[in-house]
Amino acid sequence: MKKRTIIIAVLLFIVVFYFTYTGKTYQLKDVVKVDEANVTRIEIDTDEGKRVVDDKKNTKQIVHSLSQLEVKKSKELDPKFDQSYWVRIVENGKDAYGLTIYDDDYIKAFNFKDKKQDTYTIVKDQKVDVKKLFLTK
């Protein structure tokens, strides 16, 4: 009886830990470490063309908007999408991060310094109008 109780307690602990860990959400600024003050340029590539934003006010606005996104770690290697955006964030003249935004569902973040890539799911109750964000004047 005692052995059975211990096994049930361990299994319950594992289940609670699993759901707590996999359900954790982050703000994008917690996983993509960009200093708004040091961003000198943002390059945005879409199917419609390329746009370079180098005005300090606009770069801060875009970085701030992106940093507020709530995301969860994803194991999706090849997300399905209709529209994708490639965003290169340049800090002090050096490539810092490359973000690929798939529709408003997934973000792949590539850290140029560490040469690491992670995929995140954008939390469903938070839709992002990516086109509006990148049409900042």
PDB file of C-alpha atoms in Angstrom:
ATOM      1  CA  MET A   1       0.000   0.000   0.000  1.00  0.00           C
ATOM      2  CA  LYS A   2       2.821   2.412   0.894  1.00  0.00           C
ATOM      3  CA  LYS A   3       4.678   1.598  -2.341  1.00  0.00           C
ATOM      4  CA  ARG A   4       1.544   2.270  -4.377  1.00  0.00           C
ATOM      5  CA  THR A   5       1.060   5.676  -2.707  1.00  0.00           C
ATOM      6  CA  ILE A   6       4.660   6.650  -3.469  1.00  0.00           C
ATOM      7  CA  ILE A   7       4.289   5.637  -7.129  1.00  0.00           C
ATOM      8  CA  ILE A   8       1.067   7.645  -7.483  1.00  0.00           C
ATOM      9  CA  ALA A   9       2.674  10.678  -5.822  1.00  0.00           C
ATOM     10  CA  VAL A  10       5.701  10.503  -8.158  1.00  0.00           C
ATOM     11  CA  LEU A  11       3.497  10.157 -11.242  1.00  0.00           C
ATOM     12  CA  LEU A  12       1.342  13.069 -10.110  1.00  0.00           C
ATOM     13  CA  PHE A  13       4.456  15.182  -9.572  1.00  0.00           C
ATOM     14  CA  ILE A  14       5.730  14.329 -13.069  1.00  0.00           C
ATOM     15  CA  VAL A  15       2.389  15.229 -14.677  1.00  0.00           C
ATOM     16  CA  VAL A  16       2.152  18.542 -12.806  1.00  0.00           C
ATOM     17  CA  PHE A  17       5.775  19.405 -13.651  1.00  0.00           C
ATOM     18  CA  TYR A  18       5.244  18.542 -17.342  1.00  0.00           C
ATOM     19  CA  PHE A  19       2.164  20.722 -17.716  1.00  0.00           C
ATOM     20  CA  THR A  20       3.717  23.566 -15.762  1.00  0.00           C
ATOM     21  CA  TYR A  21       6.885  23.530 -17.865  1.00  0.00           C
ATOM     22  CA  THR A  22       5.271  23.096 -21.295  1.00  0.00           C
ATOM     23  CA  GLY A  23       2.502  25.599 -20.642  1.00  0.00           C
ATOM     24  CA  LYS A  24       4.794  28.433 -19.580  1.00  0.00           C
ATOM     25  CA  THR A  25       4.492  31.607 -21.608  1.00  0.00           C
ATOM     26  CA  TYR A  26       7.123  34.288 -22.035  1.00  0.00           C
ATOM     27  CA  GLN A  27       7.184  37.759 -23.449  1.00  0.00           C
ATOM     28  CA  LEU A  28       9.333  37.772 -26.554  1.00  0.00           C
ATOM     29  CA  LYS A  29      11.691  40.255 -24.855  1.00  0.00           C
ATOM     30  CA  ASP A  30      12.549  37.530 -22.322  1.00  0.00           C
ATOM     31  CA  VAL A  31      13.807  35.150 -25.014  1.00  0.00           C
ATOM     32  CA  VAL A  32      15.048  37.604 -27.648  1.00  0.00           C
ATOM     33  CA  LYS A  33      17.431  39.883 -25.770  1.00  0.00           C
ATOM     34  CA  VAL A  34      17.520  43.126 -27.750  1.00  0.00           C
ATOM     35  CA  ASP A  35      18.425  46.493 -26.275  1.00  0.00           C
ATOM     36  CA  GLU A  36      16.020  49.002 -27.874  1.00  0.00           C
ATOM     37  CA  ALA A  37      18.544  51.821 -27.426  1.00  0.00           C
ATOM     38  CA  ASN A  38      21.215  49.989 -29.446  1.00  0.00           C
ATOM     39  CA  VAL A  39      19.049  48.982 -32.427  1.00  0.00           C
ATOM     40  CA  THR A  40      20.352  50.894 -35.423  1.00  0.00           C
ATOM     41  CA  ARG A  41      18.365  49.244 -38.212  1.00  0.00           C
ATOM     42  CA  ILE A  42      15.580  46.775 -38.845  1.00  0.00           C
ATOM     43  CA  GLU A  43      15.277  45.082 -42.223  1.00  0.00           C
ATOM     44  CA  ILE A  44      11.937  43.549 -43.162  1.00  0.00           C
ATOM     45  CA  ASP A  45      11.608  41.161 -46.108  1.00  0.00           C
ATOM     46  CA  THR A  46       8.214  40.037 -47.367  1.00  0.00           C
ATOM     47  CA  ASP A  47       6.794  38.716 -50.605  1.00  0.00           C
ATOM     48  CA  GLU A  48       5.928  42.327 -51.460  1.00  0.00           C
ATOM     49  CA  GLY A  49       9.523  43.512 -51.104  1.00  0.00           C
ATOM     50  CA  LYS A  50      12.112  44.721 -48.641  1.00  0.00           C
ATOM     51  CA  ARG A  51      11.882  47.628 -46.234  1.00  0.00           C
ATOM     52  CA  VAL A  52      14.682  49.110 -44.144  1.00  0.00           C
ATOM     53  CA  VAL A  53      13.781  51.043 -41.013  1.00  0.00           C
ATOM     54  CA  ASP A  54      16.657  53.072 -39.612  1.00  0.00           C
ATOM     55  CA  ASP A  55      14.799  55.917 -37.905  1.00  0.00           C
ATOM     56  CA  LYS A  56      15.436  55.577 -34.146  1.00  0.00           C
ATOM     57  CA  LYS A  57      11.816  56.315 -33.186  1.00  0.00           C
ATOM     58  CA  ASN A  58      10.407  53.707 -35.585  1.00  0.00           C
ATOM     59  CA  THR A  59      12.948  51.033 -34.661  1.00  0.00           C
ATOM     60  CA  LYS A  60      12.111  51.513 -30.983  1.00  0.00           C
ATOM     61  CA  GLN A  61       8.394  51.279 -31.731  1.00  0.00           C
ATOM     62  CA  ILE A  62       8.788  48.043 -33.721  1.00  0.00           C
ATOM     63  CA  VAL A  63      11.110  46.421 -31.164  1.00  0.00           C
ATOM     64  CA  HIS A  64       8.806  47.447 -28.317  1.00  0.00           C
ATOM     65  CA  SER A  65       5.726  46.039 -30.090  1.00  0.00           C
ATOM     66  CA  LEU A  66       7.475  42.763 -30.861  1.00  0.00           C
ATOM     67  CA  SER A  67       8.885  42.462 -27.353  1.00  0.00           C
ATOM     68  CA  GLN A  68       5.383  42.533 -25.849  1.00  0.00           C
ATOM     69  CA  LEU A  69       4.268  39.407 -27.729  1.00  0.00           C
ATOM     70  CA  GLU A  70       3.497  36.453 -25.506  1.00  0.00           C
ATOM     71  CA  VAL A  71       5.000  33.226 -26.805  1.00  0.00           C
ATOM     72  CA  LYS A  72       5.497  29.608 -25.810  1.00  0.00           C
ATOM     73  CA  LYS A  73       8.326  27.281 -26.797  1.00  0.00           C
ATOM     74  CA  SER A  74       7.324  25.162 -29.779  1.00  0.00           C
ATOM     75  CA  LYS A  75       8.615  21.910 -31.170  1.00  0.00           C
ATOM     76  CA  GLU A  76       7.189  22.712 -34.604  1.00  0.00           C
ATOM     77  CA  LEU A  77      10.026  22.370 -37.107  1.00  0.00           C
ATOM     78  CA  ASP A  78       8.159  23.280 -40.280  1.00  0.00           C
ATOM     79  CA  PRO A  79       5.125  25.458 -39.534  1.00  0.00           C
ATOM     80  CA  LYS A  80       2.339  25.785 -42.103  1.00  0.00           C
ATOM     81  CA  PHE A  81       1.761  29.381 -43.175  1.00  0.00           C
ATOM     82  CA  ASP A  82       0.313  31.680 -45.815  1.00  0.00           C
ATOM     83  CA  GLN A  83       2.529  34.721 -45.268  1.00  0.00           C
ATOM     84  CA  SER A  84       5.984  34.975 -43.757  1.00  0.00           C
ATOM     85  CA  TYR A  85       8.143  37.917 -42.774  1.00  0.00           C
ATOM     86  CA  TRP A  86      11.901  37.910 -42.291  1.00  0.00           C
ATOM     87  CA  VAL A  87      13.037  40.545 -39.800  1.00  0.00           C
ATOM     88  CA  ARG A  88      16.705  41.295 -39.222  1.00  0.00           C
ATOM     89  CA  ILE A  89      17.487  43.328 -36.118  1.00  0.00           C
ATOM     90  CA  VAL A  90      20.814  45.142 -36.251  1.00  0.00           C
ATOM     91  CA  GLU A  91      22.417  46.461 -33.066  1.00  0.00           C
ATOM     92  CA  ASN A  92      25.300  48.919 -33.347  1.00  0.00           C
ATOM     93  CA  GLY A  93      25.940  47.905 -36.953  1.00  0.00           C
ATOM     94  CA  LYS A  94      26.048  44.142 -36.227  1.00  0.00           C
ATOM     95  CA  ASP A  95      23.358  41.550 -36.896  1.00  0.00           C
ATOM     96  CA  ALA A  96      21.777  40.632 -33.556  1.00  0.00           C
ATOM     97  CA  TYR A  97      18.657  38.579 -34.321  1.00  0.00           C
ATOM     98  CA  GLY A  98      16.818  37.223 -37.291  1.00  0.00           C
ATOM     99  CA  LEU A  99      13.117  36.631 -36.762  1.00  0.00           C
ATOM    100  CA  THR A 100      10.924  34.732 -39.159  1.00  0.00           C
ATOM    101  CA  ILE A 101       7.280  35.418 -38.410  1.00  0.00           C
ATOM    102  CA  TYR A 102       4.849  32.921 -39.928  1.00  0.00           C
ATOM    103  CA  ASP A 103       1.402  34.536 -40.265  1.00  0.00           C
ATOM    104  CA  ASP A 104       0.697  35.479 -36.672  1.00  0.00           C
ATOM    105  CA  ASP A 105       1.144  31.971 -35.299  1.00  0.00           C
ATOM    106  CA  TYR A 106       4.878  31.194 -35.066  1.00  0.00           C
ATOM    107  CA  ILE A 107       8.178  32.984 -34.659  1.00  0.00           C
ATOM    108  CA  LYS A 108      11.575  31.463 -35.343  1.00  0.00           C
ATOM    109  CA  ALA A 109      14.292  33.454 -33.619  1.00  0.00           C
ATOM    110  CA  PHE A 110      17.905  33.119 -34.744  1.00  0.00           C
ATOM    111  CA  ASN A 111      20.618  34.590 -32.549  1.00  0.00           C
ATOM    112  CA  PHE A 112      23.508  35.598 -34.826  1.00  0.00           C
ATOM    113  CA  LYS A 113      25.989  35.727 -31.944  1.00  0.00           C
ATOM    114  CA  ASP A 114      25.257  32.266 -30.525  1.00  0.00           C
ATOM    115  CA  LYS A 115      24.211  30.725 -33.868  1.00  0.00           C
ATOM    116  CA  LYS A 116      21.130  29.241 -32.182  1.00  0.00           C
ATOM    117  CA  GLN A 117      17.555  29.076 -33.396  1.00  0.00           C
ATOM    118  CA  ASP A 118      14.384  28.525 -31.402  1.00  0.00           C
ATOM    119  CA  THR A 119      10.755  28.311 -32.481  1.00  0.00           C
ATOM    120  CA  TYR A 120       7.928  29.875 -30.518  1.00  0.00           C
ATOM    121  CA  THR A 121       4.164  29.777 -30.825  1.00  0.00           C
ATOM    122  CA  ILE A 122       2.419  33.116 -30.457  1.00  0.00           C
ATOM    123  CA  VAL A 123      -0.238  32.780 -27.764  1.00  0.00           C
ATOM    124  CA  LYS A 124      -3.574  32.304 -29.545  1.00  0.00           C
ATOM    125  CA  ASP A 125      -5.587  34.945 -27.717  1.00  0.00           C
ATOM    126  CA  GLN A 126      -3.092  37.554 -28.885  1.00  0.00           C
ATOM    127  CA  LYS A 127      -3.168  38.206 -32.607  1.00  0.00           C
ATOM    128  CA  VAL A 128      -0.602  40.480 -34.176  1.00  0.00           C
ATOM    129  CA  ASP A 129      -1.268  42.581 -37.246  1.00  0.00           C
ATOM    130  CA  VAL A 130       2.218  42.146 -38.665  1.00  0.00           C
ATOM    131  CA  LYS A 131       1.513  44.231 -41.772  1.00  0.00           C
ATOM    132  CA  LYS A 132       0.357  47.187 -39.665  1.00  0.00           C
ATOM    133  CA  LEU A 133       3.381  46.865 -37.397  1.00  0.00           C
ATOM    134  CA  PHE A 134       5.805  47.009 -40.327  1.00  0.00           C
ATOM    135  CA  LEU A 135       4.029  49.822 -42.123  1.00  0.00           C
ATOM    136  CA  THR A 136       5.146  52.193 -39.368  1.00  0.00           C
ATOM    137  CA  LYS A 137       6.001  55.562 -40.895  1.00  0.00           C
TER     138      LYS A 137
END
